[in-house]
Coordinates of C-alpha atoms and ligand atoms in Angstrom, one line a residue:
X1 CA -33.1 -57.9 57.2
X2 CA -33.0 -59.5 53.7
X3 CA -34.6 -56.8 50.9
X4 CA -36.4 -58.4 47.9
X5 CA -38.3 -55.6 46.2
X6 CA -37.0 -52.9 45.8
X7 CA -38.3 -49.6 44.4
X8 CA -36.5 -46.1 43.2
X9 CA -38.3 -43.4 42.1
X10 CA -36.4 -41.4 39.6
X11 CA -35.4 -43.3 36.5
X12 CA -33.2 -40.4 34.7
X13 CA -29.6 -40.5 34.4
X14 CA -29.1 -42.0 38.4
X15 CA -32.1 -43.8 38.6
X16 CA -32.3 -45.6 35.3
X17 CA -28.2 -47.2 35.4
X18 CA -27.7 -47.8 39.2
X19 CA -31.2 -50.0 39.5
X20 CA -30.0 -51.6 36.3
X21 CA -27.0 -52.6 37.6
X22 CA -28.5 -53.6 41.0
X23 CA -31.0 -56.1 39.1
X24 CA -28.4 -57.3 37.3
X25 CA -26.1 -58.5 40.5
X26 CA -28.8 -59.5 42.5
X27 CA -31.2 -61.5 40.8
X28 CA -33.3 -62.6 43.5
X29 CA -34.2 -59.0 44.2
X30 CA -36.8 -57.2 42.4
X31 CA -36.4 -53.9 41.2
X32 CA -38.8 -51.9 40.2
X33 CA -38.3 -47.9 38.9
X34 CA -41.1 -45.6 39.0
X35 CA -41.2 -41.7 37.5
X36 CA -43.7 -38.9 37.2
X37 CA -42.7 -38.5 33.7
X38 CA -44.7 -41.6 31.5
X39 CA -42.9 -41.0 28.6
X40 CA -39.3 -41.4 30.3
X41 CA -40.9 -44.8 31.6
X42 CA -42.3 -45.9 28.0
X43 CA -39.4 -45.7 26.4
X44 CA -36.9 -47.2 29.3
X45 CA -39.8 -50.1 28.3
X46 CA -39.1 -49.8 24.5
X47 CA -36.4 -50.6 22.3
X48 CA -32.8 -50.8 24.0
X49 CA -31.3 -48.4 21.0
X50 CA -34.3 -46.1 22.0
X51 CA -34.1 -45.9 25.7
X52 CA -34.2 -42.2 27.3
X53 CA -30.6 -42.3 27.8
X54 CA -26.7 -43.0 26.2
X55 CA -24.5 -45.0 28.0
X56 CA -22.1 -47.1 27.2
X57 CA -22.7 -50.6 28.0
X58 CA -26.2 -49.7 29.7
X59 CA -28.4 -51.4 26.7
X60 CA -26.7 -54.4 27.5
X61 CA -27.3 -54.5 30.7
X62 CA -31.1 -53.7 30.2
X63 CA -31.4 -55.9 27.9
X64 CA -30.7 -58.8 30.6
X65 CA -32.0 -57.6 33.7
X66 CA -35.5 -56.0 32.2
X67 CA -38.4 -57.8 32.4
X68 CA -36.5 -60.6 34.2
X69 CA -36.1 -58.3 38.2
X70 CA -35.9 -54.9 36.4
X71 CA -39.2 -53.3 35.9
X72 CA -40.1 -49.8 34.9
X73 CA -43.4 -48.7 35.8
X74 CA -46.0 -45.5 36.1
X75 CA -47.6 -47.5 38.6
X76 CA -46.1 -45.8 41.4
X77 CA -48.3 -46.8 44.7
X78 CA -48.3 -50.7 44.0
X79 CA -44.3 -49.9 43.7
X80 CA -43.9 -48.5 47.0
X81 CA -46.8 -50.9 48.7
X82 CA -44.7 -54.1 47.7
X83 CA -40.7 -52.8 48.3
X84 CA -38.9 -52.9 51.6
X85 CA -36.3 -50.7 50.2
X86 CA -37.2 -47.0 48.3
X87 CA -34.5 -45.1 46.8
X88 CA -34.9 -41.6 46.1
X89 CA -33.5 -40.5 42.7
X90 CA -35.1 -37.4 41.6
X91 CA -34.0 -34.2 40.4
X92 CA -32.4 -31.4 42.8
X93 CA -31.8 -28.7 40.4
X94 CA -31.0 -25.2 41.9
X95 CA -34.1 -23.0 43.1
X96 CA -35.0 -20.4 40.8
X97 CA -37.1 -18.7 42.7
X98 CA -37.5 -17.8 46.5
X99 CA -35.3 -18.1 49.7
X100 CA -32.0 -19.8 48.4
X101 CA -32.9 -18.4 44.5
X102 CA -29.9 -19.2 42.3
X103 CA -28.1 -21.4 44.5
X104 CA -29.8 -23.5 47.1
X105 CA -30.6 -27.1 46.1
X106 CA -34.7 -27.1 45.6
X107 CA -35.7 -30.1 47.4
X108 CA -39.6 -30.0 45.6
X109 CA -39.0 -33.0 44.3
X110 CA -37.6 -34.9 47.4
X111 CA -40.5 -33.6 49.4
X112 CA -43.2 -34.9 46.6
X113 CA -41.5 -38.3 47.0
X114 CA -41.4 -38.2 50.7
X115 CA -45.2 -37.6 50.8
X116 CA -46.3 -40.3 48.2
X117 CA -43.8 -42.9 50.0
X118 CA -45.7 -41.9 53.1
X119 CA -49.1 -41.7 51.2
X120 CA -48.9 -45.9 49.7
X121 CA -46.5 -47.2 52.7
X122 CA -48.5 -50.1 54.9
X123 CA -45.5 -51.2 56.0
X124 CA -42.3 -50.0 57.6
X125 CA -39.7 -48.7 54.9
X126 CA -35.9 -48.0 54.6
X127 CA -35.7 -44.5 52.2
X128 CA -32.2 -44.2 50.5
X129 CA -31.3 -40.9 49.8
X130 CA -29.6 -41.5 46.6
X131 CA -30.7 -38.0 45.0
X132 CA -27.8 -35.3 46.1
X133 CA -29.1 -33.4 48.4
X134 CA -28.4 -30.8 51.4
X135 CA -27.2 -31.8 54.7
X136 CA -29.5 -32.5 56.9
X137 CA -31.7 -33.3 54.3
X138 CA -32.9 -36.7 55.8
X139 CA -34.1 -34.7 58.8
X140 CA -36.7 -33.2 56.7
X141 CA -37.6 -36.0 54.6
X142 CA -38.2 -37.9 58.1
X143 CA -40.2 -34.9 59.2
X144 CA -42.5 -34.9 56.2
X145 CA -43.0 -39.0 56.6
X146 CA -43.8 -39.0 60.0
X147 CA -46.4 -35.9 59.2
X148 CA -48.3 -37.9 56.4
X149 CA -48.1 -41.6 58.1
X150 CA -49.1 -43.1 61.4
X151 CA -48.0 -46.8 62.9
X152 CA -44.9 -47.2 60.2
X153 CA -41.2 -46.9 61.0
X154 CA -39.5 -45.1 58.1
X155 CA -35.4 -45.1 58.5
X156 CA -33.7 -42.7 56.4
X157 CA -30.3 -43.7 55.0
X158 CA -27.8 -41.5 52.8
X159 CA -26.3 -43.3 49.6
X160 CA -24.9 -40.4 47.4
X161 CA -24.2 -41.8 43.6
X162 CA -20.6 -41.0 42.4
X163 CA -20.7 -42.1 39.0
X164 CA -19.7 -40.4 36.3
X165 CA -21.9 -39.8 33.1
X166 CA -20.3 -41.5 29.7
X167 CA -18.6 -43.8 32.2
X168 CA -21.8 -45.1 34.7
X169 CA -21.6 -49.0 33.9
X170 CA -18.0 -49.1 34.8
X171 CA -18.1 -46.7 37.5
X172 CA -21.0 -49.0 39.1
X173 CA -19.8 -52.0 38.0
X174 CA -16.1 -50.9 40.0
X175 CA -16.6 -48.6 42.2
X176 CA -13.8 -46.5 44.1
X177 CA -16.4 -46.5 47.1
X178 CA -20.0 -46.9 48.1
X179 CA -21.0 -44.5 50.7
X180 CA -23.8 -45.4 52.8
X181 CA -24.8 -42.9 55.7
X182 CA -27.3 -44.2 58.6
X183 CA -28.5 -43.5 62.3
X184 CA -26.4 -45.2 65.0
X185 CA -29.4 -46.8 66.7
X186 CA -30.6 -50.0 66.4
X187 CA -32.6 -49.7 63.4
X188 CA -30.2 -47.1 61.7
X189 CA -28.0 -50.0 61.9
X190 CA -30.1 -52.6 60.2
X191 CA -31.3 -50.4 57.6
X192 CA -27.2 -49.6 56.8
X193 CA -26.3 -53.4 56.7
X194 CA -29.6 -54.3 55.0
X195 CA -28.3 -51.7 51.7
X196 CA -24.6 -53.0 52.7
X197 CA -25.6 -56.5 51.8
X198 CA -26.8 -55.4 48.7
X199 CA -23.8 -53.8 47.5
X200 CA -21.7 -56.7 48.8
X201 CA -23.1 -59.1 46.3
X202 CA -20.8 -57.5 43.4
X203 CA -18.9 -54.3 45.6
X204 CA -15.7 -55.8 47.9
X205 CA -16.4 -54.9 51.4
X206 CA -13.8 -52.6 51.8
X207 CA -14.7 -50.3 49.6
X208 CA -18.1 -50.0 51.2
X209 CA -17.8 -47.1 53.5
X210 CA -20.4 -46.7 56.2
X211 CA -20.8 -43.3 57.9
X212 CA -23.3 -40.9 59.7
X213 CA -26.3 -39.3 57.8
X214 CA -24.8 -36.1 57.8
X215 CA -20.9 -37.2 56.9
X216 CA -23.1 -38.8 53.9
X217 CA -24.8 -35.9 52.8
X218 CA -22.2 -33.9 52.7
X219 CA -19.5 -36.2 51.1
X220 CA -21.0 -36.0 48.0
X221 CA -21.5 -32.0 47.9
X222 CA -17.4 -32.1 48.7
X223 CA -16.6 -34.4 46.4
X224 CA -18.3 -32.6 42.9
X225 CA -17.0 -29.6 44.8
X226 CA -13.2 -31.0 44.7
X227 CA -13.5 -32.3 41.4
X228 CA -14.5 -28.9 40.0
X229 CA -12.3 -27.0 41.6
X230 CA -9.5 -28.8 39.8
X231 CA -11.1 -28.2 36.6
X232 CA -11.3 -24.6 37.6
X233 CA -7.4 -24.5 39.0
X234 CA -6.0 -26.0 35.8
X235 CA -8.3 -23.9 33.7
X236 CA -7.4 -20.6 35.7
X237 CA -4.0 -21.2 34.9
X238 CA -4.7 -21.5 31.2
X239 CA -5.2 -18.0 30.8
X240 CA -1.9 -17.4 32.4
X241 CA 0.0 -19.6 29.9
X242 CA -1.5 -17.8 27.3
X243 CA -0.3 -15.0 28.2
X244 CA 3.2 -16.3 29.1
X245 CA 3.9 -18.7 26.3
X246 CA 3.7 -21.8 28.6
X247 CA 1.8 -24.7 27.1
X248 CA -1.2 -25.6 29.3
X249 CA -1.1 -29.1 28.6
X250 CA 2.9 -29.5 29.2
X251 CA 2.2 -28.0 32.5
X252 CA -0.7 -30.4 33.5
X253 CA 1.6 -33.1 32.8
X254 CA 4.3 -31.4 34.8
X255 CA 2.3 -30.7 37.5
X256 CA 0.0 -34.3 37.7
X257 CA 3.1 -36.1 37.6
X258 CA 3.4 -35.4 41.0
X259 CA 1.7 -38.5 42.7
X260 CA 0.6 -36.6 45.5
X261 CA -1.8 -34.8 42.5
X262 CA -1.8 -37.2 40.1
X263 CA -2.6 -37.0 36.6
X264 CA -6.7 -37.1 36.7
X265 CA -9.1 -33.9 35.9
X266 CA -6.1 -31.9 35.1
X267 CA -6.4 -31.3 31.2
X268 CA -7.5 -27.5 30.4
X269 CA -10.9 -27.6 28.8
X270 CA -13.9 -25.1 27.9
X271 CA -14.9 -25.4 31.2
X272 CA -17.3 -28.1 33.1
X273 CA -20.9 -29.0 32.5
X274 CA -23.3 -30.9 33.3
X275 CA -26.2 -31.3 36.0
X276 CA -24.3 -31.5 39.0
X277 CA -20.7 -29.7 39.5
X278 CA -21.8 -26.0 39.1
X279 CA -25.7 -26.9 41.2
X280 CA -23.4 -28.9 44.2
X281 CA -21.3 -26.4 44.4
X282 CA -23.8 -23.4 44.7
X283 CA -25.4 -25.2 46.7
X284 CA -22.2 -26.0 49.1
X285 CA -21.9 -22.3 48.9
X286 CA -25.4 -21.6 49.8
X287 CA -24.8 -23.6 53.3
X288 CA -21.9 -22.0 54.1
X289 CA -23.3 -18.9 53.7
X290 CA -26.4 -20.4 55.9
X291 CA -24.3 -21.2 58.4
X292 CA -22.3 -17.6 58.3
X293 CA -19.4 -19.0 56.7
X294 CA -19.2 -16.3 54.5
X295 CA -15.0 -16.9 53.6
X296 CA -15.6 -20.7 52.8
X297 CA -18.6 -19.4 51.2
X298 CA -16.4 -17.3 48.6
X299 CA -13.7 -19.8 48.4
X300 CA -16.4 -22.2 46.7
X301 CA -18.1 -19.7 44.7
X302 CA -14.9 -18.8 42.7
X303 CA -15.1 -22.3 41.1
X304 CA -17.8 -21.5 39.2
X305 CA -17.1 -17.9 38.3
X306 CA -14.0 -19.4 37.3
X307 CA -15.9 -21.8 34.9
X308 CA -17.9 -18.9 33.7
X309 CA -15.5 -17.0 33.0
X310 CA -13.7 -20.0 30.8
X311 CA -16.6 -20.6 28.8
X312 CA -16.9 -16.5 27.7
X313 CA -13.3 -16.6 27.2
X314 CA -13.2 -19.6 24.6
X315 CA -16.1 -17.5 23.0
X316 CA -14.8 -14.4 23.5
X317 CA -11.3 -16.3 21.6
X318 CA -13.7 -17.0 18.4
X319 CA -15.2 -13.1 18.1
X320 CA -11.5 -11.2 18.8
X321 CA -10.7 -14.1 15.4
X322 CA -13.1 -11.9 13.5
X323 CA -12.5 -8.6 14.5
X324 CA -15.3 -8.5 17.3
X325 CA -18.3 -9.3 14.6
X326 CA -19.5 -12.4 13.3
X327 CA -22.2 -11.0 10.7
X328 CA -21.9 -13.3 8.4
X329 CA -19.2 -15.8 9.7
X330 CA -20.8 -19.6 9.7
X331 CA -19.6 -21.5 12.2
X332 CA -19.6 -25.0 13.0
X333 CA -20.1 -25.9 17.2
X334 CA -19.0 -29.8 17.3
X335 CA -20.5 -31.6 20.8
X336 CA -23.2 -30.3 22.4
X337 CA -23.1 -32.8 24.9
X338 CA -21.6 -31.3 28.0
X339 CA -18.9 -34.1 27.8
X340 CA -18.3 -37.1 25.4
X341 CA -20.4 -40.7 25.7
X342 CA -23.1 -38.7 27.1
X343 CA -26.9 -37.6 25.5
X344 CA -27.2 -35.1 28.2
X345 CA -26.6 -31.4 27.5
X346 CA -28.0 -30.0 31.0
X347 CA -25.4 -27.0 31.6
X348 CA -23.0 -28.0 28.5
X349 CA -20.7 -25.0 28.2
X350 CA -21.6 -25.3 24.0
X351 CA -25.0 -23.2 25.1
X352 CA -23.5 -20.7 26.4
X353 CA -21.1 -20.3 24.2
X354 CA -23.9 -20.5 21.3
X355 CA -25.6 -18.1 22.5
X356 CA -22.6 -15.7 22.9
X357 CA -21.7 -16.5 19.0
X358 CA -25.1 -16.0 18.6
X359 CA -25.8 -12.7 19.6
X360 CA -22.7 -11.6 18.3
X361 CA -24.7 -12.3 14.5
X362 CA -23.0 -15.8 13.5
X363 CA -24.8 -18.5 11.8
X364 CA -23.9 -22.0 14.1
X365 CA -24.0 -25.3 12.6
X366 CA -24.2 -28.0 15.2
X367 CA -23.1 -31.3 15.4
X368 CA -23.1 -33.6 18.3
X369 CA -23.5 -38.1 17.9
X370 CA -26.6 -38.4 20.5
X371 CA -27.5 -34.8 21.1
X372 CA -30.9 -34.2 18.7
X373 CA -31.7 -30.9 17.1
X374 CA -35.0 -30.9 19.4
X375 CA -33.0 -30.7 22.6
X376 CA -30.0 -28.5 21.4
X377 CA -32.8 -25.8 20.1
X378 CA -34.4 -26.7 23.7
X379 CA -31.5 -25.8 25.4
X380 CA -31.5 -22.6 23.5
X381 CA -34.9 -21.5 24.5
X382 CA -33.8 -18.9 26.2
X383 CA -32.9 -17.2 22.8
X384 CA -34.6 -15.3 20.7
X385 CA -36.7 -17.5 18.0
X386 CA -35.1 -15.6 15.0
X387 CA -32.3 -17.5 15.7
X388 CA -33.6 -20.6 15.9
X389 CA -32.9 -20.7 11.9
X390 CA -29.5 -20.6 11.8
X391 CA -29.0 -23.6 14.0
X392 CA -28.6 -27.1 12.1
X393 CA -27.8 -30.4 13.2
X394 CA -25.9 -32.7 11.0
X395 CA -25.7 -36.4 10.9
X396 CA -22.7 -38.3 11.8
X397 CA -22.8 -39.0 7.7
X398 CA -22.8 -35.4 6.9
X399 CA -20.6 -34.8 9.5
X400 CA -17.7 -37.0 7.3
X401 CA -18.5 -35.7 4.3
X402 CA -19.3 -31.8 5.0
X403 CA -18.1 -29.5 2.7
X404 CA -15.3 -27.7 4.6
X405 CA -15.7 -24.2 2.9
X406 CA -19.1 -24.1 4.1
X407 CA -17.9 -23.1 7.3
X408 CA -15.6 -19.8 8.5
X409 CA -14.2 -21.9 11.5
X410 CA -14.4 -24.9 13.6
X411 CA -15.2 -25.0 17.3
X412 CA -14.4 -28.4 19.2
X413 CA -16.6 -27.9 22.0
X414 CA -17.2 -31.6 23.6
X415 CA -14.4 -34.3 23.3
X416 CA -16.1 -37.2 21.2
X417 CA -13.7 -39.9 19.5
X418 CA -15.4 -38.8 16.7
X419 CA -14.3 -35.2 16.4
X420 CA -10.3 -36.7 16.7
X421 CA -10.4 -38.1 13.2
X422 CA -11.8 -35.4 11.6
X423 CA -9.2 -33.4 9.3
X424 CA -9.9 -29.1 8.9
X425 CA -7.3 -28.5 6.9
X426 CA -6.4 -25.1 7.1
X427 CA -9.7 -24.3 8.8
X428 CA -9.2 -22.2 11.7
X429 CA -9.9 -24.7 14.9
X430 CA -10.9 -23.7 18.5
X431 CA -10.4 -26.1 20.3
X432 CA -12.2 -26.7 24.0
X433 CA -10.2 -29.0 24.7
X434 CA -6.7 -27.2 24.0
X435 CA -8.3 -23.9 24.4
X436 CA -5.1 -22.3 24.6
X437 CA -2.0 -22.2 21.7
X438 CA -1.7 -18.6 21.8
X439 CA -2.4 -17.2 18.2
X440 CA -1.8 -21.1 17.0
X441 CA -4.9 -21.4 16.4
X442 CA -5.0 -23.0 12.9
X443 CA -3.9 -26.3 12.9
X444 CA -4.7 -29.9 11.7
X445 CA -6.8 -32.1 14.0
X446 CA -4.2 -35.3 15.3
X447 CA -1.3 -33.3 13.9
Ligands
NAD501 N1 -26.5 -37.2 36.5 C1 -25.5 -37.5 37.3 O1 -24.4 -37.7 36.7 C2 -25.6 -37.6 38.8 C3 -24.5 -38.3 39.4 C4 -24.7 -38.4 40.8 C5 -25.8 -37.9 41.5 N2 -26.7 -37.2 40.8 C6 -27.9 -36.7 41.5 O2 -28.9 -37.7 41.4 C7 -30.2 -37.0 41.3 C8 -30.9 -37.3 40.0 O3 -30.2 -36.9 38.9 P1 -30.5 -37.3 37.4 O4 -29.4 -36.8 36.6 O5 -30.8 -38.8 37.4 O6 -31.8 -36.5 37.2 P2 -32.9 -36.7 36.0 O7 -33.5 -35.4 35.8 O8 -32.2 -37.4 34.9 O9 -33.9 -37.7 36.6 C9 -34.8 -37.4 37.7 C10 -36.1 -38.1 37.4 O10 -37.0 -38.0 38.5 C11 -38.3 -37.8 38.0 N3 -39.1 -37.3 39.1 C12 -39.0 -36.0 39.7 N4 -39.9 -35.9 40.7 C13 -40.6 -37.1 40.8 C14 -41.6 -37.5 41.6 N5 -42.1 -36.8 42.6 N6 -42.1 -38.8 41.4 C15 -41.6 -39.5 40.4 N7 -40.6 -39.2 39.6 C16 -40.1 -37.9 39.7 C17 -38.2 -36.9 36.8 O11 -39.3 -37.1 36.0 C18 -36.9 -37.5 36.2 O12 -37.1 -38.4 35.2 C19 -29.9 -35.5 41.5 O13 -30.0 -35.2 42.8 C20 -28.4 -35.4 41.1 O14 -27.7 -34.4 41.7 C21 -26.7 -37.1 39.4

């Protein structure tokens, strides 16, 4: 079967790069990316140094495949009407409320889809799970299409997205795999080979893996589950070099010289962020518990206290500096980002470690290159308004020129290029990304 219009709904930070990049290889298909949210889809229609998110290298891209096979649209039913192929990108944040609250994945979203694809479909479809989602998740969706339809044939197929925010171009340009999950009948075949053929048009064939639905599903929840978990290992033993006078990063590069570890995701930090590691992971917990795994359950779940526990420990490391109180202590949070070449600051460990200076009574000036003030105070809407004054944002101008003794100490929270040229002179630096040093925690940036 030979796709030639395509349609995802979703265009946020998996959306929006992976159907730019598909245009872009395959420019006799057209691609067209829907989302509830207008404004995401004017700007992804306005100017390429405004669209809705950072990436490096994805303007360019954009700016080659958009209006040419790459639309973005509000006009969701004419999308789905026209497109052979639907790809589910959406949201699957953690529930906050009901069975599952705190930790199972909230499928909401996936279910809306599934009803409107089965609300405008005249034809038969192939739906791609691309959104990461529970297994057995394209049991439901299939469920919920078959309810709302009659007389159309809707295969469900699993493609999780592995790339990595700051590096998605690359990481979809070259990636280590594609993963495509499908039915072994007949038509859960053809629907695999139809996506394979897509992929194969920029992706070498070997490093397109075809699998089961459920093998699928739950690669991806196992991979962002792995990944963190180193994170969490290395940054576990952090606090025992600390207190043992080992250097953190000496031992990381002791330890990931080993081949059989290798050097990658081993560097101590102020713990992980972002949408997906801590949500997968609760989520992975959530099913083993489900399931009555209740020991795998725990294993997974200390990842993330783990993390939590990093990210009070970094803050904790500023307050002990000042004698437990910050009344009056101005302090200046660089990154807010929840890593570097990224706008997004969905669980960046810089809020929670806001809020902790915070409440303790400092005064936080923020810097970050993409982050805007709008979305940092956003992200701290949780806190109370009062201290909604004392946050600032500063330019990448100011942030060059800033007067040094304006500040009581430095936190490095997110690892921009940026930040690495910056000189503190006898400021006293925390630094996220060498969170340890023992008492050394005065010291020139590059030195
Ligand atoms: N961000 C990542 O690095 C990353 C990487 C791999 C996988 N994922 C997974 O991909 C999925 C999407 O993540 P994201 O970061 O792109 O999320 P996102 O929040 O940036 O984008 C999701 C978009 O879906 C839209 N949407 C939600 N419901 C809709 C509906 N019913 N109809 C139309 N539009 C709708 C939202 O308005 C939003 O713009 C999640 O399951 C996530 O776990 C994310």
């Amino acid at each position: 079967m030979k796709i030639k219009n395509i349609c995802c709904i979703g265009a946020g930070y998996v959306g929006g790069p992976t159907m730019a990049v598909i245009a872009l290889k395959c420019p006799h298909i057209n691609v067209t990316v829907v989302d509830a949210n207008t404004k995401r889809i004017e700007s992804w229609n306005g100017p390429l140094e405004k669209i809705p998110i950072y990436e490096p290298g994805l303007a360019d891209v954009i700016s080659e495949a958009r209006g040419r096979n790459l639309f973005f649209s509000n006009d969701l039913k004419s999308a789905i009407e026209k497109s052979e192929m639907i790809f589910m990108a959406v949201n699957t944040p953690t529930k906050t409320e009901g069975e599952g609250e705190g930790m199972a994945a909230d499928l909401r979203y996936i279910e809306a889809c599934a009803k409107d694809i089965a609300k405008y479909s005249k034809s038969d479809k192939i739906v791609v799970e691309k959104s990461t989602v529970p297994i057995r998740t394209a049991e439901k969706i299939k469920e919920i299409l078959e309810e709302n339809s009659s007389n159309i044939h809707f295969e469900i197929i699993s493609n999780p997205e592995f790339l990595a925010e700051g590096t998605a171009i690359q990481d979809l340009f070259k990636s280590d795999r594609v993963l495509i999950g499908g039915d072994e009948t007949e038509s859960g075949q053809k629907a695999v080979q139809a996506l394979v053929d897509i992929y194969a048009n920029w992706i070498p064939k070997e490093k397109i893996l075809t699998t089961n639905v459920w093998s699928s599903e739950l690669a991806k929840l196992a991979s962002n589950s792995m990944l963190a978990q180193r994170i969490s290992s290395v940054n576990s033993l952090s606090a025992l070099c600390e207190k043992t006078g080992a250097d953190i990063d000496e031992l990381s590069k002791a330890i990931g010289m080993d081949h059989r570890i290798g050097p990658k995701f081993l560097k101590a930090s102020v713990g992980f962020g972002g949408s997906c590691f801590q949500k997968d992971i609760l989520n992975l917990v959530y099913l083993c518990k489900y399931y009555g795994l209740d020991e795998v359950a725990e294993y997974w779940h200390q990842v993330v206290k783990i993390n939590d526990y990093q990210k009070d420990r970094f803050a904790q490391k500023i307050i002990d500096h000042f004698g437990g109180d910050l009344s009056g202590k101005t302090i200046a949070i660089l990154g807010w980002a929840f890593k570097a070449n990224t706008n997004d600051s969905r669980e960046s460990a810089s809020i929670m470690i806001s809020e902790t200076l915070l409440q303790c009574g400092a005064k936080l000036i923020v810097f970050d290159p993409q982050v805007s003030l709008k979305q940092i105070l956003s992200d701290l809407k949780n806190y109370k308004s009062s201290f909604d004054s004392n946050i600032y944002d500063l330019n990448k101008k100011d942030l060059q020129s800033f007067d040094k003794k304006e500040f009581d100490c430095v936190a490095i929270t997110t690892e921009w290029d940026e930040f690495k040229k910056l000189n503190f002179g006898e400021l006293p630096l925390f630094d996220g990304r060498r969170i340890i040093a023992g008492n050394k925690i005065t010291y020139k940036i590059g030195s």
